[in-house]
Amino acid sequence: SSRDFVNPVLLGIQHSVGGNVKSSEIKVFMADDTPTQNMTFMFQDYSNFTLNGPYVYISLNHFSGVSAASTADISFYGVLYYKKYPKGKYLWNYSYLVYKSFPDAIVDELLADYADWTQETLKTDVVFDENSTAIILSLPSLQDWDIIEKISPLVYHKNHLLKQNSIRSNMQFMLCWKGPGYPVMKLVALQLIGASQPVRVTFYTNSIEDNDKNDEHVAARVEKNLDPTNLEQVLSSLNKNNYDASTWHRLCLRLGLLENTLNAYEDNENNVNDRLRTCLHAWLQRADKVDDKGGATWTSLEKALKDIDQKAVAENMRKSRAHSEL
């Protein structure tokens, strides 16, 4: 059949070339598309491939189609992947992969280990400097981030890449947030020493810009619900961050309590602080089905504060809570 294979077959042949011999030839025979009457195949001389180095790579695309490349024709690609570290709160694994130009179908199979990683950069050509035998990844110093190599040195040797029939992860490092509060976005430039292309790889660190936003780069967290035993803690946090208690009615509406409930508290309590205490206690008891509207959590409280233009209070509470959790 002359139809393309679903997955091309890659053959790697090591051929002895040495001394005064600078090149050699490999002869390829191909079978006919259809067998003879006695169900045998006739093999015919298909083509000769000139070999300019010790290796040749032959890709079989279908039964009657073939392409080949020697080491002189092999190119390299690079791509950066990252993945949230499962045990670290604000810790990410990164891996910059450099590999030779396998057929795409084979690359997809070789990259199977990275199926659950996120591709940070597009695949690019990697070109060694004219006299370079290795590429080294140099990590910068970052404010509020620790950038740590997982293996040392972070290097790919050209002769090793040419011999490999798999994709190795030789450039692994970690990014760990060490600043206050939640991670903020930072531009990072990694230098590739020994490469003429690319000379650097640039990307942005992961960030959480808002506590109530589910950032795709951060492992999902289940926030613990508050209950009436947390009432004094909630009130203390509001007071310490200069919350305006006169907005208690708007706040508790945003928390999910009903208008009739709040009107009853207004009739029964003498001042705004007492009304705030009473409505927060009801919220912590999950009155008026507040669980259907976000539940009784710090995140829900901070979001409600922002919705009533108490953003400074919400932000200070978030930063204080984040610092205590680090």
PDB file of N, CA and C in Angstrom, residues 91-192:
ATOM      1  N   LEU A  91       5.255  26.574  44.265  1.00  0.00           N
ATOM      2  CA  LEU A  91       6.468  25.981  43.715  1.00  0.00           C
ATOM      3  C   LEU A  91       6.137  25.321  42.379  1.00  0.00           C
ATOM      4  N   TRP A  92       6.924  25.645  41.353  1.00  0.00           N
ATOM      5  CA  TRP A  92       6.694  25.106  40.017  1.00  0.00           C
ATOM      6  C   TRP A  92       7.962  24.448  39.485  1.00  0.00           C
ATOM      7  N   ASN A  93       7.795  23.316  38.803  1.00  0.00           N
ATOM      8  CA  ASN A  93       8.885  22.654  38.098  1.00  0.00           C
ATOM      9  C   ASN A  93       8.936  23.143  36.654  1.00  0.00           C
ATOM     10  N   TYR A  94      10.142  23.338  36.136  1.00  0.00           N
ATOM     11  CA  TYR A  94      10.336  23.723  34.740  1.00  0.00           C
ATOM     12  C   TYR A  94      11.330  22.767  34.095  1.00  0.00           C
ATOM     13  N   SER A  95      11.175  22.576  32.796  1.00  0.00           N
ATOM     14  CA  SER A  95      12.115  21.746  32.053  1.00  0.00           C
ATOM     15  C   SER A  95      12.243  22.315  30.644  1.00  0.00           C
ATOM     16  N   TYR A  96      13.478  22.697  30.288  1.00  0.00           N
ATOM     17  CA  TYR A  96      13.738  23.132  28.917  1.00  0.00           C
ATOM     18  C   TYR A  96      14.323  21.951  28.167  1.00  0.00           C
ATOM     19  N   LEU A  97      13.583  21.473  27.173  1.00  0.00           N
ATOM     20  CA  LEU A  97      13.978  20.294  26.414  1.00  0.00           C
ATOM     21  C   LEU A  97      14.647  20.694  25.112  1.00  0.00           C
ATOM     22  N   VAL A  98      15.752  20.048  24.804  1.00  0.00           N
ATOM     23  CA  VAL A  98      16.409  20.178  23.502  1.00  0.00           C
ATOM     24  C   VAL A  98      16.493  18.776  22.913  1.00  0.00           C
ATOM     25  N   TYR A  99      16.016  18.626  21.688  1.00  0.00           N
ATOM     26  CA  TYR A  99      16.008  17.296  21.075  1.00  0.00           C
ATOM     27  C   TYR A  99      16.189  17.431  19.568  1.00  0.00           C
ATOM     28  N   LYS A 100      16.626  16.342  18.943  1.00  0.00           N
ATOM     29  CA  LYS A 100      16.873  16.389  17.500  1.00  0.00           C
ATOM     30  C   LYS A 100      15.566  16.225  16.730  1.00  0.00           C
ATOM     31  N   SER A 101      15.621  16.480  15.450  1.00  0.00           N
ATOM     32  CA  SER A 101      14.421  16.598  14.624  1.00  0.00           C
ATOM     33  C   SER A 101      13.869  15.238  14.218  1.00  0.00           C
ATOM     34  N   PHE A 102      13.253  14.548  15.184  1.00  0.00           N
ATOM     35  CA  PHE A 102      12.503  13.353  14.865  1.00  0.00           C
ATOM     36  C   PHE A 102      11.246  13.746  14.093  1.00  0.00           C
ATOM     37  N   PRO A 103      10.643  12.815  13.343  1.00  0.00           N
ATOM     38  CA  PRO A 103       9.328  13.083  12.755  1.00  0.00           C
ATOM     39  C   PRO A 103       8.309  13.427  13.847  1.00  0.00           C
ATOM     40  N   ASP A 104       7.321  14.254  13.503  1.00  0.00           N
ATOM     41  CA  ASP A 104       6.371  14.754  14.497  1.00  0.00           C
ATOM     42  C   ASP A 104       5.669  13.636  15.251  1.00  0.00           C
ATOM     43  N   ALA A 105       5.265  12.593  14.542  1.00  0.00           N
ATOM     44  CA  ALA A 105       4.554  11.498  15.201  1.00  0.00           C
ATOM     45  C   ALA A 105       5.425  10.823  16.250  1.00  0.00           C
ATOM     46  N   ILE A 106       6.720  10.734  15.975  1.00  0.00           N
ATOM     47  CA  ILE A 106       7.634  10.120  16.931  1.00  0.00           C
ATOM     48  C   ILE A 106       7.876  11.051  18.114  1.00  0.00           C
ATOM     49  N   VAL A 107       7.975  12.358  17.841  1.00  0.00           N
ATOM     50  CA  VAL A 107       8.146  13.333  18.929  1.00  0.00           C
ATOM     51  C   VAL A 107       6.962  13.262  19.881  1.00  0.00           C
ATOM     52  N   ASP A 108       5.746  13.178  19.334  1.00  0.00           N
ATOM     53  CA  ASP A 108       4.559  13.098  20.193  1.00  0.00           C
ATOM     54  C   ASP A 108       4.642  11.902  21.130  1.00  0.00           C
ATOM     55  N   GLU A 109       5.144  10.792  20.619  1.00  0.00           N
ATOM     56  CA  GLU A 109       5.272   9.600  21.459  1.00  0.00           C
ATOM     57  C   GLU A 109       6.380   9.764  22.492  1.00  0.00           C
ATOM     58  N   LEU A 110       7.493  10.366  22.078  1.00  0.00           N
ATOM     59  CA  LEU A 110       8.611  10.548  23.000  1.00  0.00           C
ATOM     60  C   LEU A 110       8.300  11.559  24.094  1.00  0.00           C
ATOM     61  N   LEU A 111       7.354  12.475  23.814  1.00  0.00           N
ATOM     62  CA  LEU A 111       6.976  13.488  24.801  1.00  0.00           C
ATOM     63  C   LEU A 111       5.790  13.055  25.663  1.00  0.00           C
ATOM     64  N   ALA A 112       5.459  11.780  25.637  1.00  0.00           N
ATOM     65  CA  ALA A 112       4.304  11.290  26.388  1.00  0.00           C
ATOM     66  C   ALA A 112       4.421  11.589  27.883  1.00  0.00           C
ATOM     67  N   ASP A 113       5.650  11.612  28.409  1.00  0.00           N
ATOM     68  CA  ASP A 113       5.849  11.893  29.837  1.00  0.00           C
ATOM     69  C   ASP A 113       5.460  13.319  30.198  1.00  0.00           C
ATOM     70  N   TYR A 114       5.328  14.193  29.201  1.00  0.00           N
ATOM     71  CA  TYR A 114       4.988  15.589  29.451  1.00  0.00           C
ATOM     72  C   TYR A 114       3.532  15.905  29.106  1.00  0.00           C
ATOM     73  N   ALA A 115       2.719  14.857  29.005  1.00  0.00           N
ATOM     74  CA  ALA A 115       1.317  15.059  28.632  1.00  0.00           C
ATOM     75  C   ALA A 115       0.567  15.912  29.657  1.00  0.00           C
ATOM     76  N   ASP A 116       0.942  15.818  30.936  1.00  0.00           N
ATOM     77  CA  ASP A 116       0.255  16.594  31.969  1.00  0.00           C
ATOM     78  C   ASP A 116       1.026  17.861  32.353  1.00  0.00           C
ATOM     79  N   TRP A 117       2.038  18.243  31.563  1.00  0.00           N
ATOM     80  CA  TRP A 117       2.746  19.499  31.746  1.00  0.00           C
ATOM     81  C   TRP A 117       2.144  20.545  30.814  1.00  0.00           C
ATOM     82  N   THR A 118       2.414  21.813  31.097  1.00  0.00           N
ATOM     83  CA  THR A 118       1.960  22.914  30.248  1.00  0.00           C
ATOM     84  C   THR A 118       3.132  23.416  29.417  1.00  0.00           C
ATOM     85  N   GLN A 119       2.905  23.560  28.114  1.00  0.00           N
ATOM     86  CA  GLN A 119       3.946  24.078  27.233  1.00  0.00           C
ATOM     87  C   GLN A 119       3.986  25.590  27.354  1.00  0.00           C
ATOM     88  N   GLU A 120       5.102  26.130  27.837  1.00  0.00           N
ATOM     89  CA  GLU A 120       5.242  27.566  28.087  1.00  0.00           C
ATOM     90  C   GLU A 120       5.661  28.325  26.829  1.00  0.00           C
ATOM     91  N   THR A 121       6.530  27.740  26.010  1.00  0.00           N
ATOM     92  CA  THR A 121       7.010  28.411  24.802  1.00  0.00           C
ATOM     93  C   THR A 121       6.725  27.552  23.578  1.00  0.00           C
ATOM     94  N   LEU A 122       6.647  28.196  22.436  1.00  0.00           N
ATOM     95  CA  LEU A 122       6.519  27.452  21.189  1.00  0.00           C
ATOM     96  C   LEU A 122       7.820  26.714  20.884  1.00  0.00           C
ATOM     97  N   LYS A 123       7.714  25.652  20.125  1.00  0.00           N
ATOM     98  CA  LYS A 123       8.906  24.925  19.683  1.00  0.00           C
ATOM     99  C   LYS A 123       9.722  25.827  18.768  1.00  0.00           C
ATOM    100  N   THR A 124      11.030  25.944  19.047  1.00  0.00           N
ATOM    101  CA  THR A 124      11.900  26.784  18.227  1.00  0.00           C
ATOM    102  C   THR A 124      13.126  25.983  17.797  1.00  0.00           C
ATOM    103  N   ASP A 125      13.759  26.440  16.724  1.00  0.00           N
ATOM    104  CA  ASP A 125      15.028  25.850  16.310  1.00  0.00           C
ATOM    105  C   ASP A 125      16.109  26.189  17.328  1.00  0.00           C
ATOM    106  N   VAL A 126      16.967  25.225  17.613  1.00  0.00           N
ATOM    107  CA  VAL A 126      18.137  25.440  18.463  1.00  0.00           C
ATOM    108  C   VAL A 126      19.378  25.224  17.609  1.00  0.00           C
ATOM    109  N   VAL A 127      20.198  26.249  17.494  1.00  0.00           N
ATOM    110  CA  VAL A 127      21.395  26.188  16.658  1.00  0.00           C
ATOM    111  C   VAL A 127      22.632  26.371  17.533  1.00  0.00           C
ATOM    112  N   PHE A 128      23.532  25.406  17.489  1.00  0.00           N
ATOM    113  CA  PHE A 128      24.780  25.503  18.240  1.00  0.00           C
ATOM    114  C   PHE A 128      25.684  26.553  17.586  1.00  0.00           C
ATOM    115  N   ASP A 129      26.457  27.260  18.424  1.00  0.00           N
ATOM    116  CA  ASP A 129      27.519  28.111  17.879  1.00  0.00           C
ATOM    117  C   ASP A 129      28.455  27.264  17.032  1.00  0.00           C
ATOM    118  N   GLU A 130      29.141  27.901  16.107  1.00  0.00           N
ATOM    119  CA  GLU A 130      29.956  27.178  15.128  1.00  0.00           C
ATOM    120  C   GLU A 130      30.958  26.236  15.786  1.00  0.00           C
ATOM    121  N   ASN A 131      31.601  26.675  16.857  1.00  0.00           N
ATOM    122  CA  ASN A 131      32.609  25.847  17.528  1.00  0.00           C
ATOM    123  C   ASN A 131      32.118  25.268  18.851  1.00  0.00           C
ATOM    124  N   SER A 132      30.812  25.332  19.074  1.00  0.00           N
ATOM    125  CA  SER A 132      30.253  24.885  20.353  1.00  0.00           C
ATOM    126  C   SER A 132      29.945  23.392  20.314  1.00  0.00           C
ATOM    127  N   THR A 133      30.275  22.719  21.399  1.00  0.00           N
ATOM    128  CA  THR A 133      29.941  21.301  21.534  1.00  0.00           C
ATOM    129  C   THR A 133      28.860  21.069  22.589  1.00  0.00           C
ATOM    130  N   ALA A 134      28.439  22.147  23.275  1.00  0.00           N
ATOM    131  CA  ALA A 134      27.444  22.014  24.341  1.00  0.00           C
ATOM    132  C   ALA A 134      26.681  23.324  24.492  1.00  0.00           C
ATOM    133  N   ILE A 135      25.464  23.202  25.008  1.00  0.00           N
ATOM    134  CA  ILE A 135      24.630  24.361  25.349  1.00  0.00           C
ATOM    135  C   ILE A 135      24.358  24.304  26.847  1.00  0.00           C
ATOM    136  N   ILE A 136      24.619  25.422  27.520  1.00  0.00           N
ATOM    137  CA  ILE A 136      24.421  25.508  28.969  1.00  0.00           C
ATOM    138  C   ILE A 136      23.336  26.524  29.263  1.00  0.00           C
ATOM    139  N   LEU A 137      22.402  26.169  30.146  1.00  0.00           N
ATOM    140  CA  LEU A 137      21.340  27.080  30.573  1.00  0.00           C
ATOM    141  C   LEU A 137      21.793  27.816  31.820  1.00  0.00           C
ATOM    142  N   SER A 138      21.792  29.159  31.745  1.00  0.00           N
ATOM    143  CA  SER A 138      22.215  29.987  32.870  1.00  0.00           C
ATOM    144  C   SER A 138      20.988  30.610  33.529  1.00  0.00           C
ATOM    145  N   LEU A 139      20.847  30.412  34.846  1.00  0.00           N
ATOM    146  CA  LEU A 139      19.681  30.900  35.582  1.00  0.00           C
ATOM    147  C   LEU A 139      19.985  32.264  36.203  1.00  0.00           C
ATOM    148  N   PRO A 140      19.049  33.219  36.114  1.00  0.00           N
ATOM    149  CA  PRO A 140      19.271  34.555  36.685  1.00  0.00           C
ATOM    150  C   PRO A 140      18.909  34.600  38.164  1.00  0.00           C
ATOM    151  N   SER A 141      19.229  35.701  38.821  1.00  0.00           N
ATOM    152  CA  SER A 141      18.760  35.977  40.173  1.00  0.00           C
ATOM    153  C   SER A 141      17.470  36.785  40.069  1.00  0.00           C
ATOM    154  N   LEU A 142      16.483  36.445  40.896  1.00  0.00           N
ATOM    155  CA  LEU A 142      15.176  37.093  40.819  1.00  0.00           C
ATOM    156  C   LEU A 142      14.758  37.624  42.185  1.00  0.00           C
ATOM    157  N   GLN A 143      14.164  38.802  42.191  1.00  0.00           N
ATOM    158  CA  GLN A 143      13.623  39.348  43.427  1.00  0.00           C
ATOM    159  C   GLN A 143      12.312  38.646  43.764  1.00  0.00           C
ATOM    160  N   ASP A 144      12.189  38.199  44.989  1.00  0.00           N
ATOM    161  CA  ASP A 144      10.991  37.544  45.530  1.00  0.00           C
ATOM    162  C   ASP A 144      10.768  36.132  44.978  1.00  0.00           C
ATOM    163  N   TRP A 145      11.685  35.638  44.168  1.00  0.00           N
ATOM    164  CA  TRP A 145      11.593  34.274  43.677  1.00  0.00           C
ATOM    165  C   TRP A 145      12.937  33.567  43.883  1.00  0.00           C
ATOM    166  N   ASP A 146      12.871  32.310  44.312  1.00  0.00           N
ATOM    167  CA  ASP A 146      14.055  31.446  44.294  1.00  0.00           C
ATOM    168  C   ASP A 146      14.000  30.623  43.015  1.00  0.00           C
ATOM    169  N   ILE A 147      15.079  30.639  42.250  1.00  0.00           N
ATOM    170  CA  ILE A 147      15.179  29.827  41.045  1.00  0.00           C
ATOM    171  C   ILE A 147      16.327  28.847  41.268  1.00  0.00           C
ATOM    172  N   ILE A 148      16.012  27.565  41.268  1.00  0.00           N
ATOM    173  CA  ILE A 148      16.926  26.531  41.765  1.00  0.00           C
ATOM    174  C   ILE A 148      17.086  25.442  40.704  1.00  0.00           C
ATOM    175  N   GLU A 149      18.319  25.145  40.326  1.00  0.00           N
ATOM    176  CA  GLU A 149      18.551  24.052  39.383  1.00  0.00           C
ATOM    177  C   GLU A 149      18.357  22.718  40.091  1.00  0.00           C
ATOM    178  N   LYS A 150      17.720  21.780  39.408  1.00  0.00           N
ATOM    179  CA  LYS A 150      17.476  20.465  39.986  1.00  0.00           C
ATOM    180  C   LYS A 150      18.617  19.504  39.709  1.00  0.00           C
ATOM    181  N   ILE A 151      19.345  19.734  38.625  1.00  0.00           N
ATOM    182  CA  ILE A 151      20.552  18.974  38.322  1.00  0.00           C
ATOM    183  C   ILE A 151      21.615  19.977  37.924  1.00  0.00           C
ATOM    184  N   SER A 152      22.870  19.601  38.062  1.00  0.00           N
ATOM    185  CA  SER A 152      23.949  20.531  37.748  1.00  0.00           C
ATOM    186  C   SER A 152      25.077  19.781  37.019  1.00  0.00           C
ATOM    187  N   PRO A 153      25.569  20.353  35.915  1.00  0.00           N
ATOM    188  CA  PRO A 153      25.112  21.590  35.275  1.00  0.00           C
ATOM    189  C   PRO A 153      23.889  21.345  34.399  1.00  0.00           C
ATOM    190  N   LEU A 154      23.223  22.442  33.995  1.00  0.00           N
ATOM    191  CA  LEU A 154      22.092  22.355  33.072  1.00  0.00           C
ATOM    192  C   LEU A 154      22.656  22.412  31.655  1.00  0.00           C
ATOM    193  N   VAL A 155      22.945  21.254  31.079  1.00  0.00           N
ATOM    194  CA  VAL A 155      23.718  21.229  29.832  1.00  0.00           C
ATOM    195  C   VAL A 155      23.237  20.119  28.905  1.00  0.00           C
ATOM    196  N   TYR A 156      23.266  20.410  27.615  1.00  0.00           N
ATOM    197  CA  TYR A 156      23.100  19.407  26.562  1.00  0.00           C
ATOM    198  C   TYR A 156      24.375  19.382  25.731  1.00  0.00           C
ATOM    199  N   HIS A 157      24.965  18.190  25.567  1.00  0.00           N
ATOM    200  CA  HIS A 157      26.125  18.022  24.711  1.00  0.00           C
ATOM    201  C   HIS A 157      25.664  17.587  23.318  1.00  0.00           C
ATOM    202  N   LYS A 158      26.213  18.209  22.304  1.00  0.00           N
ATOM    203  CA  LYS A 158      25.774  17.956  20.937  1.00  0.00           C
ATOM    204  C   LYS A 158      25.952  16.492  20.543  1.00  0.00           C
ATOM    205  N   ASN A 159      27.105  15.905  20.888  1.00  0.00           N
ATOM    206  CA  ASN A 159      27.328  14.516  20.486  1.00  0.00           C
ATOM    207  C   ASN A 159      26.374  13.564  21.190  1.00  0.00           C
ATOM    208  N   HIS A 160      25.966  13.895  22.426  1.00  0.00           N
ATOM    209  CA  HIS A 160      24.994  13.056  23.129  1.00  0.00           C
ATOM    210  C   HIS A 160      23.617  13.159  22.474  1.00  0.00           C
ATOM    211  N   LEU A 161      23.236  14.389  22.088  1.00  0.00           N
ATOM    212  CA  LEU A 161      21.948  14.571  21.428  1.00  0.00           C
ATOM    213  C   LEU A 161      21.868  13.773  20.130  1.00  0.00           C
ATOM    214  N   LEU A 162      22.971  13.748  19.386  1.00  0.00           N
ATOM    215  CA  LEU A 162      22.982  13.044  18.105  1.00  0.00           C
ATOM    216  C   LEU A 162      22.809  11.539  18.284  1.00  0.00           C
ATOM    217  N   LYS A 163      23.288  11.010  19.396  1.00  0.00           N
ATOM    218  CA  LYS A 163      23.230   9.569  19.624  1.00  0.00           C
ATOM    219  C   LYS A 163      21.918   9.115  20.245  1.00  0.00           C
ATOM    220  N   GLN A 164      21.174  10.056  20.869  1.00  0.00           N
ATOM    221  CA  GLN A 164      19.986   9.675  21.631  1.00  0.00           C
ATOM    222  C   GLN A 164      18.809   9.372  20.711  1.00  0.00           C
ATOM    223  N   ASN A 165      18.092   8.309  21.049  1.00  0.00           N
ATOM    224  CA  ASN A 165      16.842   7.980  20.373  1.00  0.00           C
ATOM    225  C   ASN A 165      15.654   8.231  21.299  1.00  0.00           C
ATOM    226  N   SER A 166      15.852   9.111  22.265  1.00  0.00           N
ATOM    227  CA  SER A 166      14.786   9.507  23.187  1.00  0.00           C
ATOM    228  C   SER A 166      14.992  10.976  23.518  1.00  0.00           C
ATOM    229  N   ILE A 167      14.063  11.545  24.262  1.00  0.00           N
ATOM    230  CA  ILE A 167      14.168  12.945  24.662  1.00  0.00           C
ATOM    231  C   ILE A 167      14.512  12.984  26.141  1.00  0.00           C
ATOM    232  N   ARG A 168      15.669  13.529  26.469  1.00  0.00           N
ATOM    233  CA  ARG A 168      16.145  13.607  27.848  1.00  0.00           C
ATOM    234  C   ARG A 168      15.881  15.004  28.424  1.00  0.00           C
ATOM    235  N   SER A 169      15.651  15.035  29.713  1.00  0.00           N
ATOM    236  CA  SER A 169      15.407  16.312  30.387  1.00  0.00           C
ATOM    237  C   SER A 169      16.659  16.716  31.161  1.00  0.00           C
ATOM    238  N   ASN A 170      17.555  17.419  30.492  1.00  0.00           N
ATOM    239  CA  ASN A 170      18.833  17.803  31.092  1.00  0.00           C
ATOM    240  C   ASN A 170      18.813  19.183  31.729  1.00  0.00           C
ATOM    241  N   MET A 171      17.745  19.957  31.491  1.00  0.00           N
ATOM    242  CA  MET A 171      17.686  21.330  32.004  1.00  0.00           C
ATOM    243  C   MET A 171      16.445  21.483  32.868  1.00  0.00           C
ATOM    244  N   GLN A 172      16.520  20.988  34.095  1.00  0.00           N
ATOM    245  CA  GLN A 172      15.403  21.043  35.027  1.00  0.00           C
ATOM    246  C   GLN A 172      15.697  22.052  36.133  1.00  0.00           C
ATOM    247  N   PHE A 173      14.722  22.909  36.427  1.00  0.00           N
ATOM    248  CA  PHE A 173      14.875  23.856  37.535  1.00  0.00           C
ATOM    249  C   PHE A 173      13.520  24.124  38.169  1.00  0.00           C
ATOM    250  N   MET A 174      13.539  24.763  39.335  1.00  0.00           N
ATOM    251  CA  MET A 174      12.327  25.071  40.083  1.00  0.00           C
ATOM    252  C   MET A 174      12.228  26.570  40.321  1.00  0.00           C
ATOM    253  N   LEU A 175      11.004  27.060  40.380  1.00  0.00           N
ATOM    254  CA  LEU A 175      10.722  28.437  40.789  1.00  0.00           C
ATOM    255  C   LEU A 175       9.858  28.390  42.034  1.00  0.00           C
ATOM    256  N   CYS A 176      10.319  29.067  43.086  1.00  0.00           N
ATOM    257  CA  CYS A 176       9.609  29.056  44.363  1.00  0.00           C
ATOM    258  C   CYS A 176       9.396  30.494  44.826  1.00  0.00           C
ATOM    259  N   TRP A 177       8.163  30.848  45.131  1.00  0.00           N
ATOM    260  CA  TRP A 177       7.846  32.191  45.603  1.00  0.00           C
ATOM    261  C   TRP A 177       8.333  32.362  47.041  1.00  0.00           C
ATOM    262  N   LYS A 178       9.098  33.425  47.287  1.00  0.00           N
ATOM    263  CA  LYS A 178       9.601  33.694  48.644  1.00  0.00           C
ATOM    264  C   LYS A 178       9.181  35.079  49.133  1.00  0.00           C
ATOM    265  N   GLY A 179       8.432  35.816  48.312  1.00  0.00           N
ATOM    266  CA  GLY A 179       8.004  37.153  48.693  1.00  0.00           C
ATOM    267  C   GLY A 179       6.788  37.116  49.599  1.00  0.00           C
ATOM    268  N   PRO A 180       6.319  38.278  50.034  1.00  0.00           N
ATOM    269  CA  PRO A 180       5.138  38.341  50.892  1.00  0.00           C
ATOM    270  C   PRO A 180       3.863  38.121  50.088  1.00  0.00           C
ATOM    271  N   GLY A 181       2.823  37.624  50.748  1.00  0.00           N
ATOM    272  CA  GLY A 181       1.538  37.469  50.086  1.00  0.00           C
ATOM    273  C   GLY A 181       1.568  36.423  48.992  1.00  0.00           C
ATOM    274  N   TYR A 182       0.845  36.718  47.922  1.00  0.00           N
ATOM    275  CA  TYR A 182       0.713  35.781  46.822  1.00  0.00           C
ATOM    276  C   TYR A 182       1.719  36.092  45.716  1.00  0.00           C
ATOM    277  N   PRO A 183       2.081  35.090  44.913  1.00  0.00           N
ATOM    278  CA  PRO A 183       3.057  35.326  43.839  1.00  0.00           C
ATOM    279  C   PRO A 183       2.594  36.399  42.852  1.00  0.00           C
ATOM    280  N   VAL A 184       3.533  37.213  42.410  1.00  0.00           N
ATOM    281  CA  VAL A 184       3.252  38.232  41.398  1.00  0.00           C
ATOM    282  C   VAL A 184       4.016  37.882  40.128  1.00  0.00           C
ATOM    283  N   MET A 185       3.481  38.345  39.004  1.00  0.00           N
ATOM    284  CA  MET A 185       4.074  38.020  37.707  1.00  0.00           C
ATOM    285  C   MET A 185       5.440  38.685  37.547  1.00  0.00           C
ATOM    286  N   LYS A 186       6.393  37.914  37.045  1.00  0.00           N
ATOM    287  CA  LYS A 186       7.754  38.405  36.859  1.00  0.00           C
ATOM    288  C   LYS A 186       8.292  37.889  35.529  1.00  0.00           C
ATOM    289  N   LEU A 187       8.929  38.778  34.766  1.00  0.00           N
ATOM    290  CA  LEU A 187       9.548  38.375  33.503  1.00  0.00           C
ATOM    291  C   LEU A 187      10.908  37.735  33.786  1.00  0.00           C
ATOM    292  N   VAL A 188      11.123  36.547  33.241  1.00  0.00           N
ATOM    293  CA  VAL A 188      12.366  35.800  33.460  1.00  0.00           C
ATOM    294  C   VAL A 188      13.042  35.565  32.113  1.00  0.00           C
ATOM    295  N   ALA A 189      14.334  35.831  32.052  1.00  0.00           N
ATOM    296  CA  ALA A 189      15.115  35.589  30.830  1.00  0.00           C
ATOM    297  C   ALA A 189      16.220  34.589  31.153  1.00  0.00           C
ATOM    298  N   LEU A 190      16.156  33.418  30.521  1.00  0.00           N
ATOM    299  CA  LEU A 190      17.169  32.379  30.691  1.00  0.00           C
ATOM    300  C   LEU A 190      18.178  32.484  29.552  1.00  0.00           C
ATOM    301  N   GLN A 191      19.456  32.528  29.890  1.00  0.00           N
ATOM    302  CA  GLN A 191      20.510  32.640  28.875  1.00  0.00           C
ATOM    303  C   GLN A 191      20.943  31.242  28.424  1.00  0.00           C
ATOM    304  N   LEU A 192      21.081  31.063  27.096  1.00  0.00           N
ATOM    305  CA  LEU A 192      21.577  29.813  26.534  1.00  0.00           C
ATOM    306  C   LEU A 192      22.997  30.045  26.027  1.00  0.00           C
TER     307      LEU A 192
END
